[in-house]
């Protein structure tokens, strides 16, 4: 469900704000929806990702390039929790440890070099142990926040003789730009104009930085100046879209104005949101979730945990 439809439903069915000038502008409600999606992801881990290489400013999400003798790597602040870290050269997972465990059971961990075996996550840095002795790649599986905020006007990629269609693979590729950073997601409806043979409406099934795969057939066409557009909608699965409205109403009824402030309604919608997405997560709890291994509570102290 796109953001325009969600805002319309919120106005008509929840806020009863249908007469202009509106009590809450479209941009205000958009801001609330962006906040709602982030809050739902923080509470319920709604976006699982193992494919997106980096965020919109180039910080790693699911792929880290290792450098020799360099143990520390800044990663995207979109990451909420790391599930798996795989060293591609060995296909083996790195084990999540704490610095306490490393100090007790691997005393020289700060100085040794070799294939990384362990990692720990400190704020927005991922540190591998031992230090890599050569270049390589880590593949991550993570829970994350949405990469790109929603927009009232949707998301568009405008080609400049750089977009190619391949019929055998249903691939639409471009030589410059980044589909992920432009708000293209799996399941979205894609509208294409500006081509000779591929104008129409398609459904996105796979998304990568420089190409996408669609469900429908495409015709071979090279180096076009096609215009590719998708509606702006929440990145979380569609069954959660309407649930976001309760957070929007919770914020809307806190607006400091005689016609909008209603603390009771705000609290009622907050409760409904919590029933759908869970209790709030403190910053301290999020920090501990990042730093401590998920199985730590099951381990005895004598095992180094």
mmCIF file of C-alpha atoms in Angstrom, residues 97-107 109-110 120 291-293 296 301 303-305:
data_model
loop_
_atom_site.group_PDB
_atom_site.id
_atom_site.type_symbol
_atom_site.label_atom_id
_atom_site.label_comp_id
_atom_site.label_asym_id
_atom_site.label_seq_id
_atom_site.Cartn_x
_atom_site.Cartn_y
_atom_site.Cartn_z
ATOM 1 C CA UNK A 97 32.105 -13.071 21.248
ATOM 2 C CA UNK A 98 32.597 -10.357 23.846
ATOM 3 C CA UNK A 99 35.881 -8.670 24.704
ATOM 4 C CA UNK A 100 35.667 -10.360 28.120
ATOM 5 C CA UNK A 101 35.568 -13.778 26.463
ATOM 6 C CA UNK A 102 38.468 -12.850 24.184
ATOM 7 C CA UNK A 103 40.573 -11.539 27.067
ATOM 8 C CA UNK A 104 40.035 -14.728 29.091
ATOM 9 C CA UNK A 105 40.323 -17.401 26.390
ATOM 10 C CA UNK A 106 42.307 -15.737 23.589
ATOM 11 C CA UNK A 107 44.803 -13.500 25.452
ATOM 12 C CA UNK A 109 43.734 -11.598 20.272
ATOM 13 C CA UNK A 110 44.638 -7.936 19.715
ATOM 14 C CA UNK A 120 32.282 -8.411 18.240
ATOM 15 C CA UNK A 291 27.284 -6.344 21.991
ATOM 16 C CA UNK A 292 26.329 -9.630 23.641
ATOM 17 C CA UNK A 293 25.947 -12.939 21.730
ATOM 18 C CA UNK A 296 25.035 -15.746 26.122
ATOM 19 C CA UNK A 301 30.484 -18.472 33.362
ATOM 20 C CA UNK A 303 32.716 -21.393 29.546
ATOM 21 C CA UNK A 304 33.918 -17.804 29.162
ATOM 22 C CA UNK A 305 30.589 -16.062 28.664
#
